[in-house]
Amino acid sequence: MTYKLDAFQDMVEAFKLFPGIGTKTAERMAIFLLKSPLNKTQQFAQTLVTSKTRIRPCLECYLFTEEEICSICQDEKRDRGLICVIEEAKDALMIEKSVSFHGLYHVLMGKLSPLDGVGPENLKVESLLERVRKLKVREVILATGTDVEGEATALYLGELLEEENISVTRIAYGLPVGMGLDYADELTLARALEARRAL
Amino acid sequence: MTYKLDAFQDMVEAFKLFPGIGTKTAERMAIFLLKSPLNKTQQFAQTLVTSKTRIRPCLECYLFTEEEICSICQDEKRDRGLICVIEEAKDALMIEKSVSFHGLYHVLMGKLSPLDGVGPENLKVESLLERVRKLKVREVILATGTDVEGEATALYLGELLEEENISVTRIAYGLPVGMGLDYADELTLARALEARRAL
């Protein structure tokens, strides 16, 4: 190919670093910038860097925040007796969207993964126990993922929290809403049957 | 929702400016940056701005280039008697990928669109005629789009180039490769039948 455009390829490669962005989409995004005036690219770049600089972990729960303490930890209306444990701060964004949880969060900042050398000491476990005691929490919901590491993390925390004499729950397994049975895998189906409820 | 994160929303909105990037993808991309160290965001932003700054239109054909004259116009091996007319510089990226064209390009930088106030004087038509004469071109391939404006532009250029006593061709209509007949629209199907060839 005679037509080489390193600067374009650099852009495409930069976009391809994002999860779920393949070559086609990366090319479309780079082409969009090529077609736009320079100041649009500068503005876009500036927005990302500024936003990223403004965001840091909450000193209490490690959620993303632009202040010292996040708006959820500051909110007097949230239920302080209920803590939802999640792997990553981003998980809270999704749970908040569902508008079905009114307690506080605690971000582990990862999940147990012996193969990657991630043990309990690498996660925010110690501070979870401290908060549970300080806030006199009555229930901890373990909302780690349903993959092997997420399960192991939930199991580990469950045993640890048992000693605190509080209620420890795990988010429900089941079918995603709006999905036909034929699309579900057997394991999910088995769990959904097991956890059936009276209508 | 108690959990507001303006900086995150700013990022999401920035990503959503790109064509084909919806809220879900924009959120995933923003979350990826939130999870990565700050210098990764800075690097990404820098790559885009630097690349964009390096790229400008070729003085001959208006393709994207990092020099005065693009690598295609400079390449002695390309067929200088053959010019492919395209709407946007990005179109050349796709044609080059197909490795089926060995002439030069000419970017119109738009298409005729009376409703948007785009007439021939807003396109690189004058310089196309100059190049056709200067390079003693024997064939011009009109590769503008197959939408109404693209067709009108091709028609207009076809009439204009008729006076130059050269061969003027239009890219073929037909079925996209790898597509079943049932997915084609009637107009495409009609054109594909019309342009049928002996096996």
Short mmCIF file of N, CA, C and O in Angstrom, two decimals, chain B residues 15-78:
data_model
loop_
_atom_site.label_atom_id
_atom_site.label_comp_id
_atom_site.label_asym_id
_atom_site.label_seq_id
_atom_site.Cartn_x
_atom_site.Cartn_y
_atom_site.Cartn_z
N PHE B 15 -17.44 11.52 24.52
CA PHE B 15 -17.36 10.32 23.68
C PHE B 15 -18.59 10.20 22.78
O PHE B 15 -18.51 9.70 21.66
N LYS B 16 -19.73 10.67 23.29
CA LYS B 16 -20.97 10.53 22.52
C LYS B 16 -21.00 11.43 21.28
O LYS B 16 -21.86 11.28 20.43
N LEU B 17 -20.06 12.39 21.22
CA LEU B 17 -20.01 13.26 20.04
C LEU B 17 -19.62 12.47 18.79
O LEU B 17 -19.93 12.86 17.68
N PHE B 18 -18.94 11.34 18.98
CA PHE B 18 -18.49 10.54 17.83
C PHE B 18 -19.66 9.82 17.19
O PHE B 18 -20.57 9.37 17.88
N PRO B 19 -19.63 9.70 15.87
CA PRO B 19 -20.73 9.00 15.19
C PRO B 19 -20.73 7.52 15.57
O PRO B 19 -19.67 6.91 15.64
N GLY B 20 -21.91 6.99 15.82
CA GLY B 20 -22.02 5.56 16.11
C GLY B 20 -21.68 5.19 17.54
O GLY B 20 -21.68 4.02 17.90
N ILE B 21 -21.33 6.18 18.38
CA ILE B 21 -21.03 5.90 19.79
C ILE B 21 -22.24 6.30 20.63
O ILE B 21 -22.55 7.49 20.75
N GLY B 22 -22.93 5.30 21.18
CA GLY B 22 -24.10 5.56 22.00
C GLY B 22 -23.73 5.70 23.47
O GLY B 22 -22.55 5.62 23.83
N THR B 23 -24.75 5.87 24.32
CA THR B 23 -24.50 6.10 25.74
C THR B 23 -23.74 4.94 26.37
O THR B 23 -22.77 5.14 27.11
N LYS B 24 -24.15 3.71 26.07
CA LYS B 24 -23.53 2.53 26.68
C LYS B 24 -22.04 2.46 26.38
O LYS B 24 -21.21 2.26 27.26
N THR B 25 -21.69 2.60 25.10
CA THR B 25 -20.28 2.54 24.70
C THR B 25 -19.50 3.70 25.29
O THR B 25 -18.38 3.52 25.78
N ALA B 26 -20.11 4.90 25.26
CA ALA B 26 -19.45 6.08 25.81
C ALA B 26 -19.16 5.87 27.30
O ALA B 26 -18.07 6.20 27.78
N GLU B 27 -20.11 5.29 28.02
CA GLU B 27 -19.91 5.02 29.45
C GLU B 27 -18.77 4.02 29.66
O GLU B 27 -17.93 4.21 30.53
N ARG B 28 -18.77 2.97 28.83
CA ARG B 28 -17.70 1.97 28.95
C ARG B 28 -16.33 2.60 28.73
O ARG B 28 -15.36 2.27 29.40
N MET B 29 -16.26 3.51 27.74
CA MET B 29 -14.98 4.15 27.42
C MET B 29 -14.56 5.07 28.56
O MET B 29 -13.39 5.09 28.95
N ALA B 30 -15.52 5.83 29.11
CA ALA B 30 -15.21 6.74 30.21
C ALA B 30 -14.76 5.95 31.44
O ALA B 30 -13.79 6.31 32.11
N ILE B 31 -15.46 4.84 31.72
CA ILE B 31 -15.12 4.01 32.87
C ILE B 31 -13.71 3.44 32.73
O ILE B 31 -12.94 3.37 33.69
N PHE B 32 -13.36 3.08 31.50
CA PHE B 32 -12.02 2.56 31.24
C PHE B 32 -10.97 3.59 31.64
O PHE B 32 -9.96 3.26 32.27
N LEU B 33 -11.22 4.86 31.29
CA LEU B 33 -10.27 5.92 31.65
C LEU B 33 -10.25 6.14 33.16
O LEU B 33 -9.20 6.34 33.76
N LEU B 34 -11.43 6.07 33.80
CA LEU B 34 -11.48 6.25 35.25
C LEU B 34 -10.66 5.19 35.96
O LEU B 34 -10.02 5.46 36.97
N LYS B 35 -10.68 3.97 35.43
CA LYS B 35 -9.98 2.87 36.06
C LYS B 35 -8.47 2.90 35.80
O LYS B 35 -7.70 2.31 36.53
N SER B 36 -8.07 3.57 34.71
CA SER B 36 -6.64 3.59 34.36
C SER B 36 -5.94 4.74 35.08
O SER B 36 -6.58 5.68 35.52
N PRO B 37 -4.62 4.66 35.17
CA PRO B 37 -3.88 5.77 35.79
C PRO B 37 -3.99 7.05 34.95
O PRO B 37 -4.21 6.98 33.74
N LEU B 38 -3.82 8.19 35.60
CA LEU B 38 -3.99 9.48 34.94
C LEU B 38 -3.11 9.62 33.70
O LEU B 38 -3.55 10.15 32.67
N ASN B 39 -1.88 9.12 33.77
CA ASN B 39 -0.97 9.33 32.64
C ASN B 39 -1.45 8.63 31.36
O ASN B 39 -1.11 9.03 30.27
N LYS B 40 -2.27 7.60 31.52
CA LYS B 40 -2.81 6.92 30.35
C LYS B 40 -3.80 7.84 29.62
O LYS B 40 -3.80 7.91 28.39
N THR B 41 -4.63 8.54 30.38
CA THR B 41 -5.56 9.50 29.79
C THR B 41 -4.79 10.62 29.12
O THR B 41 -5.12 11.05 28.01
N GLN B 42 -3.75 11.10 29.80
CA GLN B 42 -2.95 12.19 29.24
C GLN B 42 -2.29 11.76 27.94
O GLN B 42 -2.27 12.50 26.96
N GLN B 43 -1.78 10.52 27.93
CA GLN B 43 -1.13 9.99 26.74
C GLN B 43 -2.12 9.90 25.58
O GLN B 43 -1.81 10.29 24.46
N PHE B 44 -3.30 9.36 25.88
CA PHE B 44 -4.34 9.21 24.86
C PHE B 44 -4.69 10.58 24.27
O PHE B 44 -4.72 10.76 23.05
N ALA B 45 -4.93 11.55 25.15
CA ALA B 45 -5.30 12.90 24.71
C ALA B 45 -4.19 13.50 23.85
O ALA B 45 -4.44 14.10 22.79
N GLN B 46 -2.95 13.29 24.28
CA GLN B 46 -1.81 13.85 23.56
C GLN B 46 -1.68 13.24 22.16
O GLN B 46 -1.43 13.95 21.19
N THR B 47 -1.86 11.91 22.08
CA THR B 47 -1.77 11.23 20.78
C THR B 47 -2.75 11.84 19.79
O THR B 47 -2.40 12.12 18.64
N LEU B 48 -3.99 12.05 20.24
CA LEU B 48 -5.02 12.59 19.34
C LEU B 48 -4.64 13.98 18.86
O LEU B 48 -4.68 14.26 17.66
N VAL B 49 -4.24 14.85 19.78
CA VAL B 49 -3.93 16.23 19.40
C VAL B 49 -2.70 16.28 18.50
O VAL B 49 -2.71 16.95 17.47
N THR B 50 -1.66 15.53 18.85
CA THR B 50 -0.44 15.52 18.04
C THR B 50 -0.74 15.01 16.63
O THR B 50 -0.34 15.62 15.64
N SER B 51 -1.45 13.88 16.55
CA SER B 51 -1.76 13.29 15.24
C SER B 51 -2.57 14.26 14.40
O SER B 51 -2.27 14.49 13.23
N LYS B 52 -3.59 14.83 15.03
CA LYS B 52 -4.47 15.75 14.32
C LYS B 52 -3.66 16.95 13.79
O LYS B 52 -3.88 17.42 12.67
N THR B 53 -2.72 17.43 14.58
CA THR B 53 -1.90 18.57 14.18
C THR B 53 -1.01 18.22 13.00
O THR B 53 -0.73 19.06 12.13
N ARG B 54 -0.54 16.96 12.95
CA ARG B 54 0.39 16.54 11.89
C ARG B 54 -0.31 16.38 10.54
O ARG B 54 0.32 16.43 9.49
N ILE B 55 -1.62 16.14 10.56
CA ILE B 55 -2.33 15.81 9.32
C ILE B 55 -2.93 17.05 8.65
O ILE B 55 -3.57 17.86 9.30
N ARG B 56 -2.71 17.20 7.33
CA ARG B 56 -3.30 18.32 6.58
C ARG B 56 -3.60 17.86 5.15
O ARG B 56 -3.15 16.78 4.76
N PRO B 57 -4.35 18.66 4.38
CA PRO B 57 -4.67 18.21 3.02
C PRO B 57 -3.49 18.36 2.07
O PRO B 57 -2.76 19.34 2.12
N CYS B 58 -3.31 17.35 1.20
CA CYS B 58 -2.28 17.36 0.15
C CYS B 58 -2.53 18.56 -0.77
O CYS B 58 -3.68 18.82 -1.14
N LEU B 59 -1.50 19.28 -1.14
CA LEU B 59 -1.67 20.47 -1.99
C LEU B 59 -2.14 20.11 -3.40
O LEU B 59 -2.69 20.94 -4.11
N GLU B 60 -1.92 18.85 -3.82
CA GLU B 60 -2.33 18.42 -5.16
C GLU B 60 -3.75 17.87 -5.17
O GLU B 60 -4.60 18.33 -5.92
N CYS B 61 -3.99 16.86 -4.31
CA CYS B 61 -5.24 16.10 -4.43
C CYS B 61 -6.13 16.23 -3.20
O CYS B 61 -7.24 15.69 -3.18
N TYR B 62 -5.66 16.88 -2.15
CA TYR B 62 -6.43 17.10 -0.91
C TYR B 62 -6.62 15.86 -0.06
O TYR B 62 -7.45 15.86 0.86
N LEU B 63 -5.88 14.77 -0.34
CA LEU B 63 -5.89 13.63 0.57
C LEU B 63 -5.22 14.05 1.87
O LEU B 63 -4.46 15.00 1.90
N PHE B 64 -5.48 13.30 2.95
CA PHE B 64 -4.76 13.56 4.20
C PHE B 64 -3.29 13.25 4.00
O PHE B 64 -2.93 12.25 3.38
N THR B 65 -2.42 14.09 4.52
CA THR B 65 -0.98 13.82 4.44
C THR B 65 -0.27 14.49 5.60
O THR B 65 -0.82 15.40 6.24
N GLU B 66 0.96 14.03 5.87
CA GLU B 66 1.77 14.67 6.91
C GLU B 66 2.83 15.56 6.26
O GLU B 66 3.63 16.18 6.94
N GLU B 67 2.84 15.56 4.89
CA GLU B 67 3.81 16.40 4.18
C GLU B 67 3.06 17.42 3.32
O GLU B 67 1.87 17.59 3.46
N GLU B 68 3.78 18.08 2.41
CA GLU B 68 3.12 19.03 1.50
C GLU B 68 2.26 18.26 0.49
O GLU B 68 1.11 18.56 0.25
N ILE B 69 2.94 17.26 -0.10
CA ILE B 69 2.31 16.43 -1.13
C ILE B 69 2.19 15.02 -0.57
O ILE B 69 3.13 14.50 0.00
N CYS B 70 1.02 14.38 -0.76
CA CYS B 70 0.79 13.06 -0.16
C CYS B 70 1.63 11.98 -0.84
O CYS B 70 2.14 12.17 -1.94
N SER B 71 1.75 10.85 -0.15
CA SER B 71 2.63 9.78 -0.65
C SER B 71 2.11 9.20 -1.97
O SER B 71 2.89 8.69 -2.78
N ILE B 72 0.82 9.30 -2.23
CA ILE B 72 0.28 8.76 -3.48
C ILE B 72 0.65 9.66 -4.64
O ILE B 72 1.11 9.20 -5.69
N CYS B 73 0.48 10.96 -4.47
CA CYS B 73 0.87 11.91 -5.54
C CYS B 73 2.38 11.85 -5.80
O CYS B 73 2.84 12.09 -6.90
N GLN B 74 3.14 11.52 -4.77
CA GLN B 74 4.60 11.45 -4.92
C GLN B 74 5.07 10.16 -5.56
O GLN B 74 6.16 10.09 -6.12
N ASP B 75 4.24 9.10 -5.46
CA ASP B 75 4.65 7.77 -5.90
C ASP B 75 4.71 7.68 -7.42
O ASP B 75 3.69 7.77 -8.11
N GLU B 76 5.93 7.46 -7.94
CA GLU B 76 6.14 7.40 -9.39
C GLU B 76 5.45 6.18 -10.01
O GLU B 76 5.20 6.16 -11.22
N LYS B 77 5.18 5.17 -9.19
CA LYS B 77 4.61 3.93 -9.74
C LYS B 77 3.11 4.02 -9.94
O LYS B 77 2.52 3.15 -10.60
N ARG B 78 2.45 5.02 -9.39
CA ARG B 78 1.00 5.13 -9.56
C ARG B 78 0.71 5.65 -10.97
O ARG B 78 1.45 6.44 -11.54
#
